[in-house]
PDB file of C-alpha atoms in Angstrom:
ATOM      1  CA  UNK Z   1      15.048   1.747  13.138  1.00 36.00           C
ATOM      2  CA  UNK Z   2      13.677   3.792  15.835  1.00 33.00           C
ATOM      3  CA  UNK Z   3      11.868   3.273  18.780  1.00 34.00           C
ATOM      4  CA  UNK Z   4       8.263   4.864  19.656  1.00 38.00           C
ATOM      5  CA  UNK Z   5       7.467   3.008  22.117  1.00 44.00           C
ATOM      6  CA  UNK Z   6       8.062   0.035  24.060  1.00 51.00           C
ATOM      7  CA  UNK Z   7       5.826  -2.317  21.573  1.00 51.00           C
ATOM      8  CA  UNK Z   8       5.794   0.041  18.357  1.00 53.00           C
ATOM      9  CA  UNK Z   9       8.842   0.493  16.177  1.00 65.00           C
ATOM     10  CA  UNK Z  10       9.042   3.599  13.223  1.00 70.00           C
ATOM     11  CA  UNK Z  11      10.626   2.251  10.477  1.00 80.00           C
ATOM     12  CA  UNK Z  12      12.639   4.438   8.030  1.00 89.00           C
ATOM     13  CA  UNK Z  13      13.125   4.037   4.451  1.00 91.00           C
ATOM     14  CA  UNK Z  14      17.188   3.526   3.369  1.00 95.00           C
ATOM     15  CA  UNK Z  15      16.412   2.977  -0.319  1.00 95.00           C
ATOM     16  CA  UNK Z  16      14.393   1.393  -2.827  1.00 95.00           C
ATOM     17  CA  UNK Z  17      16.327  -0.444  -5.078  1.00 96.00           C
ATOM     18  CA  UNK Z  18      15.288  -1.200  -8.148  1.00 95.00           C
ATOM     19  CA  UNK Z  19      17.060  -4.363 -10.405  1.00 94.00           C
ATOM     20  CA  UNK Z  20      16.219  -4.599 -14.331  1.00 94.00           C
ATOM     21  CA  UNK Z  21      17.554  -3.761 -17.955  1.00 93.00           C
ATOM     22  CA  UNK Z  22      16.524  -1.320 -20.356  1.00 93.00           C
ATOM     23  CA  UNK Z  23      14.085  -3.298 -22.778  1.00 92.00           C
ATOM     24  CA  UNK Z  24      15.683  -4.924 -25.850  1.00 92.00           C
ATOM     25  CA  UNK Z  25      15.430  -3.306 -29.456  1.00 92.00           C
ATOM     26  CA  UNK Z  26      16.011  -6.270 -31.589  1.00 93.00           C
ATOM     27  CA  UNK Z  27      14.994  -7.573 -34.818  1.00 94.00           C
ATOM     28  CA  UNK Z  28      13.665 -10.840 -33.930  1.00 93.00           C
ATOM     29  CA  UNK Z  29      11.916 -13.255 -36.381  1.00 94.00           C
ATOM     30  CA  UNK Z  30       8.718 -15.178 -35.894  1.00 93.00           C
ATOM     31  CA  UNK Z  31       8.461 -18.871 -37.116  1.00 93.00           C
ATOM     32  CA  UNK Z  32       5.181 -18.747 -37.141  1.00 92.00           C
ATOM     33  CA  UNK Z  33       4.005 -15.841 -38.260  1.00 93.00           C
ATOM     34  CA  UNK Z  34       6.956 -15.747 -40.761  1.00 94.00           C
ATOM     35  CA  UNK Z  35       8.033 -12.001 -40.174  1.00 94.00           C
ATOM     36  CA  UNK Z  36      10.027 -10.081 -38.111  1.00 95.00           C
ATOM     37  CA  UNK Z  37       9.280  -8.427 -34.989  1.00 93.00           C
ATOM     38  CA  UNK Z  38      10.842  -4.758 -34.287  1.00 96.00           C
ATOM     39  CA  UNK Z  39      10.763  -4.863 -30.499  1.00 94.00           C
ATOM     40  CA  UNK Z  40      12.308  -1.498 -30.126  1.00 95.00           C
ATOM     41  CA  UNK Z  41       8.241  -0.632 -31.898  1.00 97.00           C
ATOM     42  CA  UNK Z  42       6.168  -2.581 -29.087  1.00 94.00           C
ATOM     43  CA  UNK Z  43       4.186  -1.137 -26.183  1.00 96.00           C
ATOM     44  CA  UNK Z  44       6.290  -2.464 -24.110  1.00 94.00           C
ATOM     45  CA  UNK Z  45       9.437  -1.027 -25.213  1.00 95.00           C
ATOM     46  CA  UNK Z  46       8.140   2.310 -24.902  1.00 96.00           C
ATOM     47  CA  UNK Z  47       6.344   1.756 -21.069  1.00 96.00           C
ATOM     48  CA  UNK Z  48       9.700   0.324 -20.374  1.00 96.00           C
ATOM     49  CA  UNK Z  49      11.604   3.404 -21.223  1.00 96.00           C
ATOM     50  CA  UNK Z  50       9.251   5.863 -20.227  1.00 96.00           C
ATOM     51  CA  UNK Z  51       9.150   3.719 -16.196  1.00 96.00           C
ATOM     52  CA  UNK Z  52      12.741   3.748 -16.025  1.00 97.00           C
ATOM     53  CA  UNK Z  53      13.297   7.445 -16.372  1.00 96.00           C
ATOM     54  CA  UNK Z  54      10.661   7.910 -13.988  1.00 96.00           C
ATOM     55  CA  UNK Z  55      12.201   5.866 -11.568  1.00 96.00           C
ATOM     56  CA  UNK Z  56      15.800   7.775 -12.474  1.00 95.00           C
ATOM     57  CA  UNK Z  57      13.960  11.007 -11.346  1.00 95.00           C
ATOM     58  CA  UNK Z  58      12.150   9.323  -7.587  1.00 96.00           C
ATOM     59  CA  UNK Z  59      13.868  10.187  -4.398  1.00 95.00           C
ATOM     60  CA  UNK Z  60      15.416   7.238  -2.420  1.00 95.00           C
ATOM     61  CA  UNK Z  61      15.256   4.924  -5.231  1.00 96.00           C
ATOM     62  CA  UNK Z  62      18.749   3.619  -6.462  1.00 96.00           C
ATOM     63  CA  UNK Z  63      18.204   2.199 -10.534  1.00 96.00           C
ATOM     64  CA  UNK Z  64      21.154  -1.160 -10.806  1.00 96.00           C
ATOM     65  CA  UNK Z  65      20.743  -1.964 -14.773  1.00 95.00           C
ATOM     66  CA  UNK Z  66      21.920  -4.678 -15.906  1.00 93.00           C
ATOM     67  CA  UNK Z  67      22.640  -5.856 -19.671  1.00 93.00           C
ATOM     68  CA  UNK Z  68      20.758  -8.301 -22.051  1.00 91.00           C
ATOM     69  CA  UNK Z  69      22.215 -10.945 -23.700  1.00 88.00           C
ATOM     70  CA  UNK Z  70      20.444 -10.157 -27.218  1.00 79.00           C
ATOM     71  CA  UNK Z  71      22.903 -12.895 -28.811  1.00 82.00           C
ATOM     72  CA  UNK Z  72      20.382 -15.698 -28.060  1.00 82.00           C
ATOM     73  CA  UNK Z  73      17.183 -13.239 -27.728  1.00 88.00           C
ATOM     74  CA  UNK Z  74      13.998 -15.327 -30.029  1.00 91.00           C
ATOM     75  CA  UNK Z  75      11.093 -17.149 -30.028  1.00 92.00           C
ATOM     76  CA  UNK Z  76      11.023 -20.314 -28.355  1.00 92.00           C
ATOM     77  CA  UNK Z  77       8.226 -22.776 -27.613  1.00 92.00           C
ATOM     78  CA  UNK Z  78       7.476 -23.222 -24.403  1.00 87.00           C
ATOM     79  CA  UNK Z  79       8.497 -26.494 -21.864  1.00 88.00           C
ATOM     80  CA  UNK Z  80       4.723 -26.852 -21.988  1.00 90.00           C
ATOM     81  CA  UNK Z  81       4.395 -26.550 -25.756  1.00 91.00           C
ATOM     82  CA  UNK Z  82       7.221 -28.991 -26.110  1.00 91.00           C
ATOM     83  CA  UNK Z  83       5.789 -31.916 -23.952  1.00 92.00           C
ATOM     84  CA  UNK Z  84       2.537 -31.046 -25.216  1.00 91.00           C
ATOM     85  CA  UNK Z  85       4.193 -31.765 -29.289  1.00 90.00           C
ATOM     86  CA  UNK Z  86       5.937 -34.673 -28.211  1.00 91.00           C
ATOM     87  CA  UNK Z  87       3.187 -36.245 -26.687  1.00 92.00           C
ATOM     88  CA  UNK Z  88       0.920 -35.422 -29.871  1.00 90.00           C
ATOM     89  CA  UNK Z  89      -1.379 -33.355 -28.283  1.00 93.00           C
ATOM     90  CA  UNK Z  90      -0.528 -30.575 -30.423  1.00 90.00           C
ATOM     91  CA  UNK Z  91      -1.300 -31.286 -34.392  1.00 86.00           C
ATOM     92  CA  UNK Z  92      -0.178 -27.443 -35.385  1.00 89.00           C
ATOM     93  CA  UNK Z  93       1.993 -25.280 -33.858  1.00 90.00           C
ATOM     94  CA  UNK Z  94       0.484 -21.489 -33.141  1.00 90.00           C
ATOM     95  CA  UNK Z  95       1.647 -18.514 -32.199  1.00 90.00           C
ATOM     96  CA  UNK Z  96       0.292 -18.507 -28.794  1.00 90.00           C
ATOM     97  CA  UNK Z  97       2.773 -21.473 -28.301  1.00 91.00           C
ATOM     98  CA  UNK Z  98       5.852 -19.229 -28.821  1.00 92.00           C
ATOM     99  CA  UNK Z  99       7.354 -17.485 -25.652  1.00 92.00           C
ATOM    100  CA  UNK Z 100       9.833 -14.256 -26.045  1.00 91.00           C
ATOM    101  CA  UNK Z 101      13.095 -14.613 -24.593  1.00 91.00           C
ATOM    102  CA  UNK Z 102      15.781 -12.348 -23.618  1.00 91.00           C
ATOM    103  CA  UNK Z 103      18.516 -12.936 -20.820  1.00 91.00           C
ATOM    104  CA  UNK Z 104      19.773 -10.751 -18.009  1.00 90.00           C
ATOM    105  CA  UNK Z 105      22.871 -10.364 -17.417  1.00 91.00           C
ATOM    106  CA  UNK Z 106      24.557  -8.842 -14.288  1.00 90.00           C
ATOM    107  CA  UNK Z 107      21.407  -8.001 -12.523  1.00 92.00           C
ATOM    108  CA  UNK Z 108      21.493 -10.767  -9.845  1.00 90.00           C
ATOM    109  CA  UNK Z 109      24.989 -10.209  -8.929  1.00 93.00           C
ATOM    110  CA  UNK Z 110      24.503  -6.284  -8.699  1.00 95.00           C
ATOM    111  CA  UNK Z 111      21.640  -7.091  -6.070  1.00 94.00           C
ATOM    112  CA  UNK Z 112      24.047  -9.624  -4.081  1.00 93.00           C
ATOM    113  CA  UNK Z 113      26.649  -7.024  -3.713  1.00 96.00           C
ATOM    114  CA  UNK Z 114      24.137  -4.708  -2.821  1.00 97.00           C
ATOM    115  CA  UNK Z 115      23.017  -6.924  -0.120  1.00 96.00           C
ATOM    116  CA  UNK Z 116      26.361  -7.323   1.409  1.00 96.00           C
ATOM    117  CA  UNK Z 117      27.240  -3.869   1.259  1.00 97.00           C
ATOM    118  CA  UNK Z 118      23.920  -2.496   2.861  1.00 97.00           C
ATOM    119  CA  UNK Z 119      24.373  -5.605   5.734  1.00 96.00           C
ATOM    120  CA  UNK Z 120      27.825  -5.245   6.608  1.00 96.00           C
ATOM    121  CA  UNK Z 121      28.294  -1.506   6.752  1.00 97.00           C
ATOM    122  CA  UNK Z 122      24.935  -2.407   9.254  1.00 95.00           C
ATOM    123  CA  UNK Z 123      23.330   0.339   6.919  1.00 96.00           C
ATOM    124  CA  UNK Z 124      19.625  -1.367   7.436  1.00 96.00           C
ATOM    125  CA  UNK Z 125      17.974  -3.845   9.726  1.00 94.00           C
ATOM    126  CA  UNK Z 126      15.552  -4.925   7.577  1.00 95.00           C
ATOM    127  CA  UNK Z 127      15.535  -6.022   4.100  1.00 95.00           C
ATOM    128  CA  UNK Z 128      12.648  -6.591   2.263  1.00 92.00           C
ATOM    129  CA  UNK Z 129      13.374  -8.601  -1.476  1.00 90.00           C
ATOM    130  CA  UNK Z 130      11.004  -8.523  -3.962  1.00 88.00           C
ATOM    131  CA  UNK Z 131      11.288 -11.949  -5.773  1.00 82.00           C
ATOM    132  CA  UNK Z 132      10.755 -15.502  -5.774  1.00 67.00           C
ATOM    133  CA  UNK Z 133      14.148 -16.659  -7.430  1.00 73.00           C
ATOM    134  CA  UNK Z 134      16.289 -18.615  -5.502  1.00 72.00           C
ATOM    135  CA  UNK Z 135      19.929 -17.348  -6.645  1.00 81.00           C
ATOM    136  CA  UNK Z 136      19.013 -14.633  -4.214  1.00 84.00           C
ATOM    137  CA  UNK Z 137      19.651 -17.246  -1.317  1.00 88.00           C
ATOM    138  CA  UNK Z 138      23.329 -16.672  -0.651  1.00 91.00           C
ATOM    139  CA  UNK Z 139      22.016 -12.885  -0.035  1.00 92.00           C
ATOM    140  CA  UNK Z 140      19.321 -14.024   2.539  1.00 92.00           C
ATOM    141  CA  UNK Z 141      21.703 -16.191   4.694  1.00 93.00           C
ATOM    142  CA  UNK Z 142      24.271 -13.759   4.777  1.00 95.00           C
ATOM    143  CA  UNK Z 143      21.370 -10.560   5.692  1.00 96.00           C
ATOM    144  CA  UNK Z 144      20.536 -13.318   7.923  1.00 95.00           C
ATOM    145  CA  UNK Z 145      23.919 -14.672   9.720  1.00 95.00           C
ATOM    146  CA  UNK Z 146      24.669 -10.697  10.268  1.00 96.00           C
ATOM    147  CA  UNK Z 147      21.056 -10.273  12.015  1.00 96.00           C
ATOM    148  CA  UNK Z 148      19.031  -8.702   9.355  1.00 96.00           C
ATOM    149  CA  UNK Z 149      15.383  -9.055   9.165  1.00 95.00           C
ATOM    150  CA  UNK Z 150      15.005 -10.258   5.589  1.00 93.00           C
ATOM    151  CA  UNK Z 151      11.886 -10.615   4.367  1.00 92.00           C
ATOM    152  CA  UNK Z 152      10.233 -11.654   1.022  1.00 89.00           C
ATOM    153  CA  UNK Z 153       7.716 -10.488  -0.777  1.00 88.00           C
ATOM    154  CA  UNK Z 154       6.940 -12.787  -4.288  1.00 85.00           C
ATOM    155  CA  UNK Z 155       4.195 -10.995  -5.404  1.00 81.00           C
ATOM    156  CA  UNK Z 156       1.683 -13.670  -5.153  1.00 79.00           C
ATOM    157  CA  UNK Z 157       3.921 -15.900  -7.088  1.00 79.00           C
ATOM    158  CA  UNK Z 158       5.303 -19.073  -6.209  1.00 80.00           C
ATOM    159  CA  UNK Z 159       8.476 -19.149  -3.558  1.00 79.00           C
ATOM    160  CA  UNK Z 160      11.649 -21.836  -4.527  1.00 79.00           C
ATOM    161  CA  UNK Z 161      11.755 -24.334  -1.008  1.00 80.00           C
ATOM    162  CA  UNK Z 162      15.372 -23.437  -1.320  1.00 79.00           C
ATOM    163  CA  UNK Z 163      14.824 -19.637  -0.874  1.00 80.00           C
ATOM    164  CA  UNK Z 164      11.703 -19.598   1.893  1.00 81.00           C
ATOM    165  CA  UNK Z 165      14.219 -21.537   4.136  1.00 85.00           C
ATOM    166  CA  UNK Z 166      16.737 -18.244   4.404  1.00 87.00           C
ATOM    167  CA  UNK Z 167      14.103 -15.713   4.762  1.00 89.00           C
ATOM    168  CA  UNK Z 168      12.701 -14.438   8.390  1.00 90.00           C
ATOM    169  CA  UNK Z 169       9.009 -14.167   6.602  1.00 88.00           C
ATOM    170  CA  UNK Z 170       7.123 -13.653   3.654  1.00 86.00           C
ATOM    171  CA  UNK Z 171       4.475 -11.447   2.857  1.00 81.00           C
ATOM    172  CA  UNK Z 172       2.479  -9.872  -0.306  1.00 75.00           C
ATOM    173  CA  UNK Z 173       1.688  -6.132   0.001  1.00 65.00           C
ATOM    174  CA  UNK Z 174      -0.505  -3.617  -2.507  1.00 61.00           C
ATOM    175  CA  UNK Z 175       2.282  -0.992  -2.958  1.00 56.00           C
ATOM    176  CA  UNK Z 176      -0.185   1.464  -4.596  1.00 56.00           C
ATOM    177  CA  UNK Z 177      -0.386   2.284  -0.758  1.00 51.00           C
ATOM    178  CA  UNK Z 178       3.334   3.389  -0.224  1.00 51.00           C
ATOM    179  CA  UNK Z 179       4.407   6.759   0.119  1.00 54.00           C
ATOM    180  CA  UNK Z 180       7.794   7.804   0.026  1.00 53.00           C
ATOM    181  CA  UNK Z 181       8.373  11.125   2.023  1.00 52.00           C
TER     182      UNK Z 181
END
């Protein structure tokens, strides 16, 4: 960081990094519905594909991809859907009770080495996570022990106690306002 001033600060960009996995193509099946679902065919496969080799192609922006577990990838019902059954407030199940789900794998440890590597090379004084999960909190309290300025950004959503103890703030921008030079 530089100075400008003796109460303003410039700020320069290290990197964006950017944590995800390529979308999965599986054939999954549908209980309700009764057929099979060809996710590699969905809208969101596509957008998927199509962001992340934009993003391969930005300046300052680092891409850590991590695997998915397809092995257990399906439809579940949801916690929700499941109290909701057992309690007998449901009489038929829907398909608006299913939920999609794929695992991550390897994604949240590439972002904690990241971390560490960024902090103790003192490559940034500021870190700014965009998450709410809390196995980023060994990440925050080290940033933190080593005098970062880690702050968290959830995106509206709600923050684990556990994880808005290690953080120096929290705070929701509109990044359709960032510009990277």
């Amino acid at each position: 960081m530089k100075s400008k001033g003796k109460n303003e600060e410039s700020k320069t960009l290290y990197r964006i990094f950017y944590y995800d996995c390529l979308p999965s193509g599986k054939k999954v099946f549908n209980p309700i519905t009764r057929k099979t679902v060809d996710l590699s065919k969905t809208e969101l496969y596509s957008w998927m594909h199509n962001f992340i080799n934009t993003l391969r192609s930005q300046r300052k922006v680092a891409l850590r991809l991590g695997k998915l577990s397809d092995a257990h990838a399906g439809y579940y019902l949801s916690v929700d859907t499941t109290k909701k059954l057992i309690q007998g407030r449901i009489e038929e199940l829907e398909e608006k009770h299913l939920q999609l789900k794929v695992e991550q794998k390897g994604v949240d440890m590439k972002l904690g080495i990241d971390v560490a590597s960024l902090v103790l090379k003192k490559q940034v004084d500021q870190i700014i996570l965009i998450s709410g999960d809390s196995d980023f909190v060994p990440a925050a309290k080290l940033a933190r022990r080593e005098g970062i300025d880690f702050v968290l950004d959830p995106l509206w959503a709600h923050v684990s106690p556990d994880l808005f103890e290690h953080i120096d703030g929290m705070k929701s921008h509109h990044f359709n306002q960032i510009k990277l030079n």
